[in-house]
Short mmCIF file of C-alpha atoms in Angstrom, two decimals:
data_model
loop_
_atom_site.label_atom_id
_atom_site.label_comp_id
_atom_site.label_asym_id
_atom_site.label_seq_id
_atom_site.Cartn_x
_atom_site.Cartn_y
_atom_site.Cartn_z
CA UNK A 1 16.59 -7.67 4.96
CA UNK A 2 13.21 -6.16 4.13
CA UNK A 3 10.94 -7.56 1.42
CA UNK A 4 11.38 -4.27 -0.74
CA UNK A 5 15.06 -4.64 -0.59
CA UNK A 6 14.79 -8.26 -1.60
CA UNK A 7 12.51 -7.29 -4.51
CA UNK A 8 15.05 -4.57 -5.54
CA UNK A 9 17.90 -7.06 -5.62
CA UNK A 10 15.99 -9.49 -7.81
CA UNK A 11 15.00 -6.69 -10.18
CA UNK A 12 18.64 -5.63 -10.45
CA UNK A 13 19.54 -9.15 -11.45
CA UNK A 14 17.06 -8.79 -14.26
CA UNK A 15 18.22 -5.39 -15.25
CA UNK A 16 22.01 -5.75 -15.01
CA UNK A 17 22.91 -9.32 -14.20
CA UNK A 18 24.46 -11.30 -11.32
CA UNK A 19 27.60 -9.28 -10.84
CA UNK A 20 25.75 -5.87 -10.26
CA UNK A 21 23.33 -7.83 -8.12
CA UNK A 22 26.13 -8.80 -5.75
CA UNK A 23 27.12 -5.20 -5.31
CA UNK A 24 23.46 -4.20 -4.65
CA UNK A 25 23.18 -7.01 -2.18
CA UNK A 26 26.04 -5.64 -0.13
CA UNK A 27 24.45 -2.17 -0.13
CA UNK A 28 21.01 -3.60 0.78
CA UNK A 29 22.32 -5.50 3.71
CA UNK A 30 24.37 -2.68 5.25
CA UNK A 31 22.32 0.32 4.17
CA UNK A 32 25.56 2.02 2.96
CA UNK A 33 29.14 0.92 2.29
CA UNK A 34 32.54 2.30 1.06
CA UNK A 35 34.22 1.04 -2.03
CA UNK A 36 36.71 -1.19 -0.12
CA UNK A 37 33.91 -2.70 1.95
CA UNK A 38 31.92 -3.65 -1.14
CA UNK A 39 35.00 -5.23 -2.63
CA UNK A 40 35.56 -7.32 0.46
CA UNK A 41 31.96 -8.44 0.95
CA UNK A 42 31.04 -9.08 -2.73
CA UNK A 43 34.19 -11.21 -3.56
CA UNK A 44 34.58 -9.18 -6.74
CA UNK A 45 37.58 -7.50 -8.10
CA UNK A 46 38.09 -3.72 -7.42
CA UNK A 47 37.70 -3.02 -11.17
CA UNK A 48 34.37 -4.96 -11.36
CA UNK A 49 32.99 -3.12 -8.30
CA UNK A 50 34.00 0.17 -9.84
CA UNK A 51 32.21 -0.71 -13.02
CA UNK A 52 29.06 -1.77 -11.12
CA UNK A 53 29.10 1.47 -9.21
CA UNK A 54 29.54 3.64 -12.36
CA UNK A 55 26.46 1.82 -13.88
CA UNK A 56 24.39 2.20 -10.78
CA UNK A 57 25.30 5.82 -10.29
CA UNK A 58 24.66 6.72 -13.99
CA UNK A 59 21.21 5.27 -13.67
CA UNK A 60 20.37 6.85 -10.36
CA UNK A 61 19.90 3.55 -8.50
CA UNK A 62 22.30 4.47 -5.74
CA UNK A 63 23.18 7.65 -3.95
CA UNK A 64 26.52 8.68 -2.47
CA UNK A 65 27.92 11.07 0.24
CA UNK A 66 31.41 12.07 1.18
CA UNK A 67 32.22 11.05 4.72
CA UNK A 68 34.78 12.49 7.19
CA UNK A 69 37.56 10.29 5.69
CA UNK A 70 37.02 11.91 2.31
CA UNK A 71 35.65 8.60 0.86
CA UNK A 72 32.34 8.03 -0.80
CA UNK A 73 29.60 6.19 1.02
CA UNK A 74 27.17 4.60 -1.38
CA UNK A 75 23.49 3.91 -0.58
CA UNK A 76 20.84 2.08 -2.40
CA UNK A 77 17.73 3.83 -3.82
CA UNK A 78 15.12 1.13 -3.55
CA UNK A 79 12.17 3.26 -4.61
CA UNK A 80 13.79 4.12 -7.89
CA UNK A 81 14.64 0.57 -8.68
CA UNK A 82 11.02 -0.57 -8.16
CA UNK A 83 9.84 1.97 -10.73
CA UNK A 84 10.89 -0.51 -13.46
CA UNK A 85 7.58 -2.33 -12.98
CA UNK A 86 5.86 0.68 -14.53
CA UNK A 87 7.86 0.80 -17.71
CA UNK A 88 5.22 -0.78 -19.84
CA UNK A 89 2.69 1.76 -18.60
CA UNK A 90 4.89 4.71 -19.27
CA UNK A 91 5.43 3.39 -22.88
CA UNK A 92 1.70 2.77 -23.53
CA UNK A 93 0.85 6.24 -22.11
CA UNK A 94 3.28 7.95 -24.43
CA UNK A 95 1.74 6.17 -27.34
CA UNK A 96 -1.75 7.01 -26.29
CA UNK A 97 -0.92 10.67 -25.95
CA UNK A 98 1.55 11.38 -28.71
CA UNK A 99 1.59 8.37 -31.07
CA UNK A 100 4.00 5.71 -32.21
CA UNK A 101 7.09 7.90 -32.43
CA UNK A 102 6.68 8.98 -28.86
CA UNK A 103 6.35 5.33 -27.87
CA UNK A 104 9.70 4.65 -29.50
CA UNK A 105 11.33 7.70 -27.95
CA UNK A 106 10.17 6.76 -24.28
CA UNK A 107 11.12 3.04 -24.90
CA UNK A 108 14.64 3.94 -26.07
CA UNK A 109 15.09 6.33 -23.07
CA UNK A 110 13.90 3.70 -20.78
CA UNK A 111 16.27 1.10 -22.23
CA UNK A 112 19.15 3.53 -22.05
CA UNK A 113 18.35 5.29 -18.91
CA UNK A 114 19.53 8.57 -20.35
CA UNK A 115 20.70 9.16 -23.92
CA UNK A 116 22.04 11.90 -26.09
CA UNK A 117 19.34 13.57 -28.32
CA UNK A 118 21.27 13.11 -31.59
CA UNK A 119 21.92 9.47 -30.83
CA UNK A 120 18.22 9.01 -29.91
CA UNK A 121 16.90 10.57 -33.02
CA UNK A 122 19.02 8.41 -35.25
CA UNK A 123 17.97 5.15 -33.31
CA UNK A 124 14.31 6.16 -33.75
CA UNK A 125 14.80 6.76 -37.44
CA UNK A 126 16.34 3.35 -37.85
CA UNK A 127 13.55 1.64 -35.98
CA UNK A 128 10.69 3.33 -37.68
CA UNK A 129 10.65 1.29 -40.93
CA UNK A 130 10.03 -1.88 -38.83
CA UNK A 131 6.66 -0.44 -37.45
CA UNK A 132 5.69 1.50 -40.55
CA UNK A 133 3.26 -0.03 -43.07
CA UNK A 134 4.87 -1.13 -46.38
CA UNK A 135 2.79 1.12 -48.51
CA UNK A 136 3.76 4.27 -46.53
CA UNK A 137 7.02 6.16 -46.10
CA UNK A 138 8.52 6.32 -42.56
CA UNK A 139 8.56 9.71 -40.93
CA UNK A 140 11.73 11.84 -41.39
CA UNK A 141 13.86 13.44 -38.79
CA UNK A 142 11.82 16.54 -38.74
CA UNK A 143 8.72 14.66 -37.64
CA UNK A 144 10.64 12.72 -35.04
CA UNK A 145 12.09 16.08 -33.74
CA UNK A 146 8.46 17.46 -33.55
CA UNK A 147 7.25 14.62 -31.36
CA UNK A 148 10.39 14.88 -29.24
CA UNK A 149 9.69 18.56 -28.63
CA UNK A 150 6.11 17.80 -27.66
CA UNK A 151 7.30 15.32 -25.08
CA UNK A 152 9.83 17.82 -23.77
CA UNK A 153 7.43 20.77 -23.75
CA UNK A 154 4.95 18.75 -21.68
CA UNK A 155 7.73 17.76 -19.40
CA UNK A 156 7.46 14.03 -20.00
CA UNK A 157 11.10 13.90 -20.90
CA UNK A 158 13.70 16.24 -19.31
CA UNK A 159 17.29 17.30 -19.93
CA UNK A 160 19.75 16.12 -17.35
CA UNK A 161 23.04 17.58 -16.17
CA UNK A 162 26.28 15.83 -15.73
CA UNK A 163 28.77 16.24 -12.84
CA UNK A 164 32.09 14.73 -11.90
CA UNK A 165 32.67 12.48 -9.00
CA UNK A 166 35.66 10.32 -7.97
CA UNK A 167 35.44 6.64 -7.47
CA UNK A 168 38.55 5.77 -5.39
CA UNK A 169 40.60 8.50 -7.16
CA UNK A 170 39.30 7.85 -10.71
CA UNK A 171 37.32 10.56 -12.42
CA UNK A 172 33.82 9.41 -13.35
CA UNK A 173 31.03 11.36 -14.98
CA UNK A 174 27.72 10.63 -13.43
CA UNK A 175 24.33 12.25 -13.65
CA UNK A 176 22.56 13.33 -10.45
CA UNK A 177 19.13 13.16 -12.04
CA UNK A 178 18.77 10.03 -14.13
CA UNK A 179 16.44 7.09 -14.44
CA UNK A 180 16.71 3.35 -14.30
CA UNK A 181 17.90 1.51 -17.48
CA UNK A 182 16.97 -1.92 -18.80
CA UNK A 183 19.13 -4.30 -20.72
CA UNK A 184 17.60 -5.78 -23.88
CA UNK A 185 19.11 -9.20 -22.96
CA UNK A 186 18.35 -10.13 -19.33
CA UNK A 187 19.65 -13.64 -19.85
CA UNK A 188 23.23 -12.64 -20.68
CA UNK A 189 25.98 -14.65 -18.94
CA UNK A 190 25.89 -13.47 -15.34
CA UNK A 191 29.67 -13.73 -15.04
CA UNK A 192 29.99 -10.75 -17.42
CA UNK A 193 29.03 -7.16 -16.48
CA UNK A 194 26.24 -5.76 -18.58
CA UNK A 195 27.65 -2.59 -19.96
CA UNK A 196 25.32 -2.02 -22.90
CA UNK A 197 23.68 1.03 -21.41
CA UNK A 198 26.67 3.22 -20.73
CA UNK A 199 26.88 6.49 -22.46
CA UNK A 200 28.67 6.69 -25.77
CA UNK A 201 32.10 8.32 -25.95
CA UNK A 202 32.21 11.93 -26.85
CA UNK A 203 33.52 12.92 -30.27
CA UNK A 204 37.02 14.01 -29.65
CA UNK A 205 39.68 14.52 -32.37
CA UNK A 206 42.52 14.58 -30.00
CA UNK A 207 45.20 11.70 -29.84
CA UNK A 208 44.89 11.32 -26.10
CA UNK A 209 43.22 8.03 -24.92
CA UNK A 210 39.92 8.57 -23.20
CA UNK A 211 39.02 6.49 -20.32
CA UNK A 212 35.66 4.69 -20.40
CA UNK A 213 34.79 6.63 -17.16
CA UNK A 214 35.85 9.89 -18.88
CA UNK A 215 33.98 9.64 -22.14
CA UNK A 216 31.88 12.79 -21.57
CA UNK A 217 34.70 15.10 -20.44
CA UNK A 218 34.80 17.17 -23.49
CA UNK A 219 31.01 17.74 -23.63
CA UNK A 220 30.28 18.87 -20.12
CA UNK A 221 28.17 22.04 -20.59
CA UNK A 222 25.55 23.99 -18.84
CA UNK A 223 21.88 22.88 -19.25
CA UNK A 224 20.37 24.71 -22.12
CA UNK A 225 16.82 25.54 -23.27
CA UNK A 226 15.15 23.02 -25.58
CA UNK A 227 15.84 24.85 -28.74
CA UNK A 228 19.49 25.75 -28.00
CA UNK A 229 22.33 25.07 -30.45
CA UNK A 230 23.88 22.53 -28.05
CA UNK A 231 20.60 20.55 -27.81
CA UNK A 232 21.73 17.68 -29.98
CA UNK A 233 24.68 17.13 -27.64
CA UNK A 234 22.68 17.15 -24.42
CA UNK A 235 21.29 14.07 -22.59
CA UNK A 236 17.65 13.35 -21.79
CA UNK A 237 15.72 10.96 -19.62
CA UNK A 238 12.09 10.07 -18.89
CA UNK A 239 10.45 12.23 -16.26
CA UNK A 240 8.75 9.62 -14.05
CA UNK A 241 7.13 12.26 -11.83
CA UNK A 242 5.23 13.85 -14.84
CA UNK A 243 3.81 10.45 -15.78
CA UNK A 244 2.73 9.86 -12.23
CA UNK A 245 0.90 13.19 -12.27
CA UNK A 246 -0.92 12.07 -15.41
CA UNK A 247 -1.84 8.78 -13.83
CA UNK A 248 -3.19 10.59 -10.74
CA UNK A 249 -5.19 13.05 -12.81
CA UNK A 250 -6.80 10.22 -14.79
CA UNK A 251 -7.81 8.45 -11.61
CA UNK A 252 -9.40 11.60 -10.28
CA UNK A 253 -11.30 12.09 -13.58
CA UNK A 254 -12.46 8.46 -13.51
CA UNK A 255 -13.75 8.79 -10.00
CA UNK A 256 -15.60 11.90 -10.84
CA UNK A 257 -17.20 10.34 -13.81
CA UNK A 258 -18.42 7.34 -11.88
CA UNK A 259 -19.76 9.49 -8.98
CA UNK A 260 -21.56 12.06 -11.25
CA UNK A 261 -21.45 11.97 -15.06
CA UNK A 262 -19.12 12.58 -18.14
CA UNK A 263 -19.82 16.25 -18.02
CA UNK A 264 -18.54 16.59 -14.47
CA UNK A 265 -15.55 14.43 -15.38
CA UNK A 266 -14.85 16.71 -18.38
CA UNK A 267 -14.91 19.80 -16.12
CA UNK A 268 -12.52 18.32 -13.64
CA UNK A 269 -10.23 17.21 -16.48
CA UNK A 270 -10.34 20.75 -17.87
CA UNK A 271 -9.25 22.22 -14.59
CA UNK A 272 -6.39 19.71 -14.23
CA UNK A 273 -5.15 20.37 -17.75
CA UNK A 274 -5.14 24.12 -17.12
CA UNK A 275 -2.81 23.56 -14.10
CA UNK A 276 0.52 24.71 -15.49
CA UNK A 277 3.60 22.50 -14.74
CA UNK A 278 1.94 20.32 -12.08
CA UNK A 279 4.11 18.45 -9.53
CA UNK A 280 3.60 14.99 -8.08
CA UNK A 281 3.56 16.43 -4.58
CA UNK A 282 0.96 19.00 -5.34
CA UNK A 283 -2.27 18.82 -3.36
CA UNK A 284 -4.10 21.65 -5.08
CA UNK A 285 -4.27 23.00 -8.58
CA UNK A 286 -3.78 26.65 -9.46
CA UNK A 287 -6.69 29.07 -9.54
CA UNK A 288 -8.69 28.82 -12.87
CA UNK A 289 -11.18 31.26 -14.19
CA UNK A 290 -14.62 30.08 -15.20
CA UNK A 291 -14.25 31.17 -18.81
CA UNK A 292 -10.91 29.22 -19.05
CA UNK A 293 -12.62 26.03 -17.85
CA UNK A 294 -15.35 26.47 -20.29
CA UNK A 295 -13.06 27.28 -23.24
CA UNK A 296 -10.96 24.16 -22.41
CA UNK A 297 -13.86 21.73 -22.42
CA UNK A 298 -14.20 19.37 -25.38
CA UNK A 299 -16.35 20.49 -28.25
CA UNK A 300 -18.91 17.73 -27.61
CA UNK A 301 -19.46 19.17 -24.06
CA UNK A 302 -21.42 22.20 -25.12
CA UNK A 303 -22.81 23.59 -21.87
CA UNK A 304 -23.86 27.15 -20.99
CA UNK A 305 -22.23 29.22 -18.22
CA UNK A 306 -25.20 28.73 -15.74
CA UNK A 307 -24.90 24.92 -16.11
CA UNK A 308 -21.20 25.04 -15.64
CA UNK A 309 -21.74 27.09 -12.52
CA UNK A 310 -24.31 24.57 -11.20
CA UNK A 311 -21.78 21.68 -11.73
CA UNK A 312 -19.07 23.59 -9.87
CA UNK A 313 -21.47 24.42 -7.05
CA UNK A 314 -22.51 20.73 -6.70
CA UNK A 315 -18.78 19.67 -6.73
CA UNK A 316 -17.97 22.27 -4.17
CA UNK A 317 -20.67 20.91 -1.76
CA UNK A 318 -19.36 17.47 -2.09
CA UNK A 319 -17.16 16.74 1.00
CA UNK A 320 -15.33 14.00 -0.83
CA UNK A 321 -13.84 16.57 -3.39
CA UNK A 322 -12.49 19.75 -1.90
CA UNK A 323 -13.21 22.25 -4.63
CA UNK A 324 -13.00 25.93 -3.88
CA UNK A 325 -15.47 27.71 -6.11
CA UNK A 326 -15.48 31.51 -6.22
CA UNK A 327 -17.78 33.26 -8.66
CA UNK A 328 -16.34 36.48 -10.08
CA UNK A 329 -18.44 39.21 -11.74
CA UNK A 330 -15.67 39.41 -14.36
CA UNK A 331 -16.28 35.88 -15.52
#
């Protein structure tokens, strides 16, 4: 077993407890396994293994494929599990960029993996009095909604879609694009499955019993825009990739600042900020006009167009930074 797999197993123990760890250990040793194989190797009951798989699938910690025998083969996603080490940094960054409310929003999403917007807003509203000064009133739902929309518009949180899979014949609603979830009590008795982060049951007025693996059946809808009427019933998660882009950009700006000065760093930051919808895998930014760069500079960086052109020319000549600078007469 590799060191990364060993670390992933131990992190799963901290996140979900010993029972889920045993399932993950089987997957880490074999690379992939069927449900019946996991039951035999883990010495757990079939019901316990199913619950573990539902938890892991919901939080995107394992992947699955349908083999030639029409059975699901489950595989561990080690890289996703290891991201839990960055949770404090995600939370601090959201507070730095958007304030205390954003910090609570991201923290709740990380604790729950993915969560319905309506439930999230209510939880944030309940937590705000604990961090608000006694002589001031806590923000209302409208203010929380505004911060939520800022995070969504900047792609730090994203809406997720739900699909149906079958775990040995039982219907189970699992998201294909979710994040890891953390338990508030990592020291809970390891003989009991940690189920605190499962999605809440859907509001259903029918008299038919709803299985714990079918609690989203009545609310499966198409993914809608941020301001749609069904927005409150949708589920959201933290977009790790967007945070990684932010971290990468901050490192670039820091390196430029140390190599040159604060003005050069501000110019590079302006170019990075003007890059619409950046991706973690991008190696270049979109083309940016000179006047756009200048207009996006901080007010304290009051430089003329010739000076800006001189900075860009110097950056272009630096072999360490591959900056393509094309002067246009229209600028």
